[in-house]
Coordinates of C-alpha atoms and ligand atoms in Angstrom, one line a residue:
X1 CA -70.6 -1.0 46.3
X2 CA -70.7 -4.1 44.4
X3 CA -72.1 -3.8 40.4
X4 CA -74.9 -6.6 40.1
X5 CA -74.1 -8.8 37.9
X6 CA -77.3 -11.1 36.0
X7 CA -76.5 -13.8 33.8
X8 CA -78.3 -16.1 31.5
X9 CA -76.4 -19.4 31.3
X10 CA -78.7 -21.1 28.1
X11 CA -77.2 -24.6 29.1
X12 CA -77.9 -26.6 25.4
X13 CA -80.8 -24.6 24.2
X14 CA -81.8 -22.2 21.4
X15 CA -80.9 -22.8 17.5
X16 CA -78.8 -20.0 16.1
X17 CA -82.2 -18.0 15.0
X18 CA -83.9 -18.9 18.4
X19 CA -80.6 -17.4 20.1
X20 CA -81.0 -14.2 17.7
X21 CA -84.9 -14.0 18.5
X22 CA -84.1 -14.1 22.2
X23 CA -81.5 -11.4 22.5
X24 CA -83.8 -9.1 20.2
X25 CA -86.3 -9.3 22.6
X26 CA -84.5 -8.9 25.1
X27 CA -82.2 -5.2 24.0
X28 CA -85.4 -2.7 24.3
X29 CA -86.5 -4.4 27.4
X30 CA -82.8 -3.7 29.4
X31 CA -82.0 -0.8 27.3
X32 CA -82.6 1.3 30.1
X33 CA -80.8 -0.4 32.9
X34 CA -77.4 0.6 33.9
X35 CA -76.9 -0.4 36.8
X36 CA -76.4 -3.9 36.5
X37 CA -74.2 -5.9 34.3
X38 CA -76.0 -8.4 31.9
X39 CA -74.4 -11.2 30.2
X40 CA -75.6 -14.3 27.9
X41 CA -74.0 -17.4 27.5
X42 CA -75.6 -19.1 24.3
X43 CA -74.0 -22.6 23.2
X44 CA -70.9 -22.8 20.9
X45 CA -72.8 -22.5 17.6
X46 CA -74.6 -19.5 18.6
X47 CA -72.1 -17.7 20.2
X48 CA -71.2 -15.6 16.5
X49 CA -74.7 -14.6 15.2
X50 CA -75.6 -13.9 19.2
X51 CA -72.4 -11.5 19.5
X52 CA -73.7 -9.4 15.9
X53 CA -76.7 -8.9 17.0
X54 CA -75.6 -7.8 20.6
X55 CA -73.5 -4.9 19.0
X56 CA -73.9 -1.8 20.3
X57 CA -76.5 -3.3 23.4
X58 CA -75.8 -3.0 27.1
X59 CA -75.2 -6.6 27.1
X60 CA -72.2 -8.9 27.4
X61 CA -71.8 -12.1 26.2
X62 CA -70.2 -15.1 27.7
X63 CA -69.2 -18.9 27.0
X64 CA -70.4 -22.0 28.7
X65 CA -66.6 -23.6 29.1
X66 CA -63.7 -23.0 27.8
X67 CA -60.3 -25.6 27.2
X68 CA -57.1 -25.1 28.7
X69 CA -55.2 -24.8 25.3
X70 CA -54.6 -22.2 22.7
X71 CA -54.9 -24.5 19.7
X72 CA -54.2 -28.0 18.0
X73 CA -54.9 -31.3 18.8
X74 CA -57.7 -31.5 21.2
X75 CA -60.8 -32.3 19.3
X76 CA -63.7 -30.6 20.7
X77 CA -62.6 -28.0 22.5
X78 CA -62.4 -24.4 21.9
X79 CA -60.1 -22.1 23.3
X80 CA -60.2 -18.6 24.6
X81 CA -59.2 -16.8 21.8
X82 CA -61.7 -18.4 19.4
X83 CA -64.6 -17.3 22.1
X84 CA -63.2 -13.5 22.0
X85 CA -63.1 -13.9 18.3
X86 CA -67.0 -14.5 18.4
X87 CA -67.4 -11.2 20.8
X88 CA -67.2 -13.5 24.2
X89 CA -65.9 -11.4 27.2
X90 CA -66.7 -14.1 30.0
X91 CA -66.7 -17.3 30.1
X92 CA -68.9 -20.0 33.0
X93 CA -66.2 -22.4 34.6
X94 CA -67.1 -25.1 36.9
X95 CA -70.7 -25.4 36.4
X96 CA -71.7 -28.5 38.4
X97 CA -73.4 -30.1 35.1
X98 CA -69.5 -29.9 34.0
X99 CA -68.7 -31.3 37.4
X100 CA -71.0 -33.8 37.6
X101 CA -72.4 -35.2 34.3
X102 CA -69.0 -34.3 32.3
X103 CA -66.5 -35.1 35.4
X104 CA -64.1 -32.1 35.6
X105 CA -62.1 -31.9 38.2
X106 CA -61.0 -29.1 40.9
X107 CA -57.5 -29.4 39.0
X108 CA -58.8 -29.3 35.5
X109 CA -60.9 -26.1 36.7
X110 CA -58.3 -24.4 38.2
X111 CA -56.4 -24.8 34.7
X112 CA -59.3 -23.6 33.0
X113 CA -59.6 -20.4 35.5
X114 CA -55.6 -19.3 34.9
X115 CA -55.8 -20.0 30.8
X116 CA -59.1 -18.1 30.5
X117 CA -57.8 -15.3 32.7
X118 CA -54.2 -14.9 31.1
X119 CA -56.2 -14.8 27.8
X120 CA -58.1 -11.9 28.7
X121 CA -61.7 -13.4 29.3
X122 CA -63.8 -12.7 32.1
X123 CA -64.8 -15.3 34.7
X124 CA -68.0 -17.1 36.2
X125 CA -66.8 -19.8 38.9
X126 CA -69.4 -22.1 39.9
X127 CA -69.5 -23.7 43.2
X128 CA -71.8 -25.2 44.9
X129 CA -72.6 -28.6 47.1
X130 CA -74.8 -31.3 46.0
X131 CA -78.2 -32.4 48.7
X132 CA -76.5 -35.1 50.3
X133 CA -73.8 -33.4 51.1
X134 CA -75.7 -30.8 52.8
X135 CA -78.0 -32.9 55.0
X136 CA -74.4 -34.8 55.5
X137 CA -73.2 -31.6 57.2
X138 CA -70.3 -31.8 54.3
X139 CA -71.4 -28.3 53.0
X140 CA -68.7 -26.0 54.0
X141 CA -66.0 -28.4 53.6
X142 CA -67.2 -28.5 49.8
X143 CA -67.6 -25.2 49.3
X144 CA -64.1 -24.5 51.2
X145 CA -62.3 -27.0 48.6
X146 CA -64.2 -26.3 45.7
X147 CA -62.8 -22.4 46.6
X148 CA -59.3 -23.4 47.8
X149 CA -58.4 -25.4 44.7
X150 CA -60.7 -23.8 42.2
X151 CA -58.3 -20.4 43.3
X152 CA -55.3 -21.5 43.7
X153 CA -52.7 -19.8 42.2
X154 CA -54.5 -16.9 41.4
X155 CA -53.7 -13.0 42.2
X156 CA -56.1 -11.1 44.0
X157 CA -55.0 -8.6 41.0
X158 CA -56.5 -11.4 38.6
X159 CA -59.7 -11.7 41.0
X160 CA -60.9 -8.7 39.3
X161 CA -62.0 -10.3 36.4
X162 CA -63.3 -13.1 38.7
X163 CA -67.1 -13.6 39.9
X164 CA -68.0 -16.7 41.6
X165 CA -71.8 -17.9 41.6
X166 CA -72.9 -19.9 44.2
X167 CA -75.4 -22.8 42.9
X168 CA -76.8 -25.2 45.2
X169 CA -77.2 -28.5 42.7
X170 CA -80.2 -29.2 44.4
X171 CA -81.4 -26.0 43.1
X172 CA -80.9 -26.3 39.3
X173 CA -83.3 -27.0 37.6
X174 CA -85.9 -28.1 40.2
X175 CA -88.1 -25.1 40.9
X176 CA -86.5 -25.9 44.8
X177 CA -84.8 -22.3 45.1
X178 CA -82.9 -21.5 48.4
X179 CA -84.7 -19.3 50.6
X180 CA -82.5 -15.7 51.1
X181 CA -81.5 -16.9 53.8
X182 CA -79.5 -19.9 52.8
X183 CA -78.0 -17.9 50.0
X184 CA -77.3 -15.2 52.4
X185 CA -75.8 -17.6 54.8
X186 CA -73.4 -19.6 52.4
X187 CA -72.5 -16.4 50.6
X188 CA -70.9 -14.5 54.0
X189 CA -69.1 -18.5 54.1
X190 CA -67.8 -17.8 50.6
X191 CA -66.7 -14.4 51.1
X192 CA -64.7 -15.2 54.1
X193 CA -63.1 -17.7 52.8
X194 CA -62.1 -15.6 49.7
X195 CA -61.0 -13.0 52.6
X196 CA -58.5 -15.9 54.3
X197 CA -57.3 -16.4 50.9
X198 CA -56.6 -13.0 49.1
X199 CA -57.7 -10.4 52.0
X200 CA -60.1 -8.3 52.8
X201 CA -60.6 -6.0 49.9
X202 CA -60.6 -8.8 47.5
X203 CA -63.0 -10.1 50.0
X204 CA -65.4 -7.1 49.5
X205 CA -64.9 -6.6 46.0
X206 CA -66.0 -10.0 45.1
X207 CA -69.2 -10.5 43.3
X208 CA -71.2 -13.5 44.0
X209 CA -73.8 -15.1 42.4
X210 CA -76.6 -17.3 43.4
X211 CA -77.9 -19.6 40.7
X212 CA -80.5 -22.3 40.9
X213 CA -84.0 -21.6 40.0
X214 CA -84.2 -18.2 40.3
X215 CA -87.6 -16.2 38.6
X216 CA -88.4 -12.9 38.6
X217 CA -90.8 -13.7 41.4
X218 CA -88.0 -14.8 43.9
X219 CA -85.6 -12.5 42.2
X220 CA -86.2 -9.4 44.4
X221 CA -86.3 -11.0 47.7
X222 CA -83.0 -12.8 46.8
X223 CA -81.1 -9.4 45.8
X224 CA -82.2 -8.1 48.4
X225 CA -79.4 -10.2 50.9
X226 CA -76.3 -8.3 51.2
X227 CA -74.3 -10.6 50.4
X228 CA -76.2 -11.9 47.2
X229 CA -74.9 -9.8 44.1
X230 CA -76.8 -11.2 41.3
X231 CA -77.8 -14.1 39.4
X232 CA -76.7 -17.2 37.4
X233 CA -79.7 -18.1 35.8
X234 CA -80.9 -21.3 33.5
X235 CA -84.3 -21.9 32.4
X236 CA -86.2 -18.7 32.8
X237 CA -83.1 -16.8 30.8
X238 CA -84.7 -18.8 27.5
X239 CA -87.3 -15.6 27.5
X240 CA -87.1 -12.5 26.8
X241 CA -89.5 -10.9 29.5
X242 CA -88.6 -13.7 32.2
X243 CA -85.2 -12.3 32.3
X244 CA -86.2 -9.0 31.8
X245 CA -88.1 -9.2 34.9
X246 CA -85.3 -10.7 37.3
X247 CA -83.3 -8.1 35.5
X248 CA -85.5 -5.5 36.7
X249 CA -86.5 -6.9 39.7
X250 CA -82.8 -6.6 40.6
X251 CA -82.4 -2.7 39.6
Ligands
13P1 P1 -82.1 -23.0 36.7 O1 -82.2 -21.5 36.7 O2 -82.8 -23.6 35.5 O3 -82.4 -23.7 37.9 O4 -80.5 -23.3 36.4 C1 -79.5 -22.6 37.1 C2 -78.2 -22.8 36.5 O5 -77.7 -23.9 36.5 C3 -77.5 -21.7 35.9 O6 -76.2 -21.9 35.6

């Protein structure tokens, strides 16, 4: 049985008192919940006052990227160990606004994924294909590279600490959500292609996301797909009670 995993993903949002405001709204409203792992991934500058006032919840906190360098001259990047010195456990890697608007590669990625991981942070992959190259019928060879390469190099050992989230680009942002279906049917894809590549009990122990306009309204119905096992989410994260309620929708 897979742990559910819900994430916010803030994207460049929230002020360091509008990140502090959000996560105090949100504590009594998930203090109850156990059964799924929560996780918020403010921006850099409110990653420290975000990890204080999370001590002590029953929720994680993550980074939006991460560099592929301990320290020195790399202006503009941040490394793992500064995010764990903020209180970071995860951090997002290959989110398609990285992919598309900032032009990271497969390669770079699959850097990022080993550094992050050898330095003891937790792991959001991102995949996911763009419209065209769905109505192309390019989907699974997308989602097959993006896995192959993204992966490679890694120990099914390692894909412990690994969760991939599965976000159609035509989803993000749009309000265009995939119906359970399509999530359902690209996540069996993804799972048996982490199977071919690190077996079958990695296969089942993998956690994958679906991110891309998910509300608590569709938030139930999504869940509620086998295969789905929980939620990157962006714009209705930035409340309180909107996340609350996918949260709880997927308890
Ligand atoms: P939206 O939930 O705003 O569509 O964003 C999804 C996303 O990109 C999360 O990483």
């Amino acid at each position: 049985m897979r742990k559910p995993i819900i994430a916010g993903n803030w994207k460049m949002n929230l002020l360091q008192r509008e990140a502090v405001a959000l996560v105090d709204g949100l504590k009594p409203l998930v203090a109850a919940v156990d059964t799924v792992d929560i996780v918020v991934c403010p921006t850099y500058t409110a990653l420290s006052a975000t990890g204080k006032a999370l001590e002590g919840a029953n929720i994680q906190m993550g980074a939006q990227n991460v560099y592929v360098k301990a320290s020195g001259a790399y202006t503009g990047e941040i490394s793992p160990d500064m995010l764990k010195d903020t209180g970071c456990e995860w951090a997002i890697i290959g989110h398609s606004e990285r992919r598309h608007i900032l032009g990271e590669t497969d390669a770079l990625l699959n850097e990022k994924l080993h550094f992050a991981l050898a330095n003891g942070l937790k792991v959001m992959f991102c995949i996911g294909e763009l419209l065209e190259e769905r109505q192309g019928g390019q989907m699974n060879d997308v989602l097959t590279t993006q896995v192959t390469e993204g992966l490679k190099g890694i120990s099914a050992a390692q894909l412990d600490n690994v969760v991939l989230a599965y976000e159609p680009v035509w989803a993000i942002g749009t309000g265009e959500v995939a119906t359970p279906e399509q999530a359902e049917e690209v996540h069996v894809f993804v799972r048996a292609l982490v199977k071919d590549l690190f077996g079958a009990a990695a296969a089942e122990a993998m956690r994958i996301q679906y991110g891309g306009s998910v509300k608590a309204e569709n938030a139930g119905e999504l869940i509620s797909k086998p295969n789905v096992d929980g939620f990157l989410v962006g714009g209705a994260a930035l409340k309180a009670d909107s996340f609350a309620g996918i949260i709880n929708a997927a308890k």
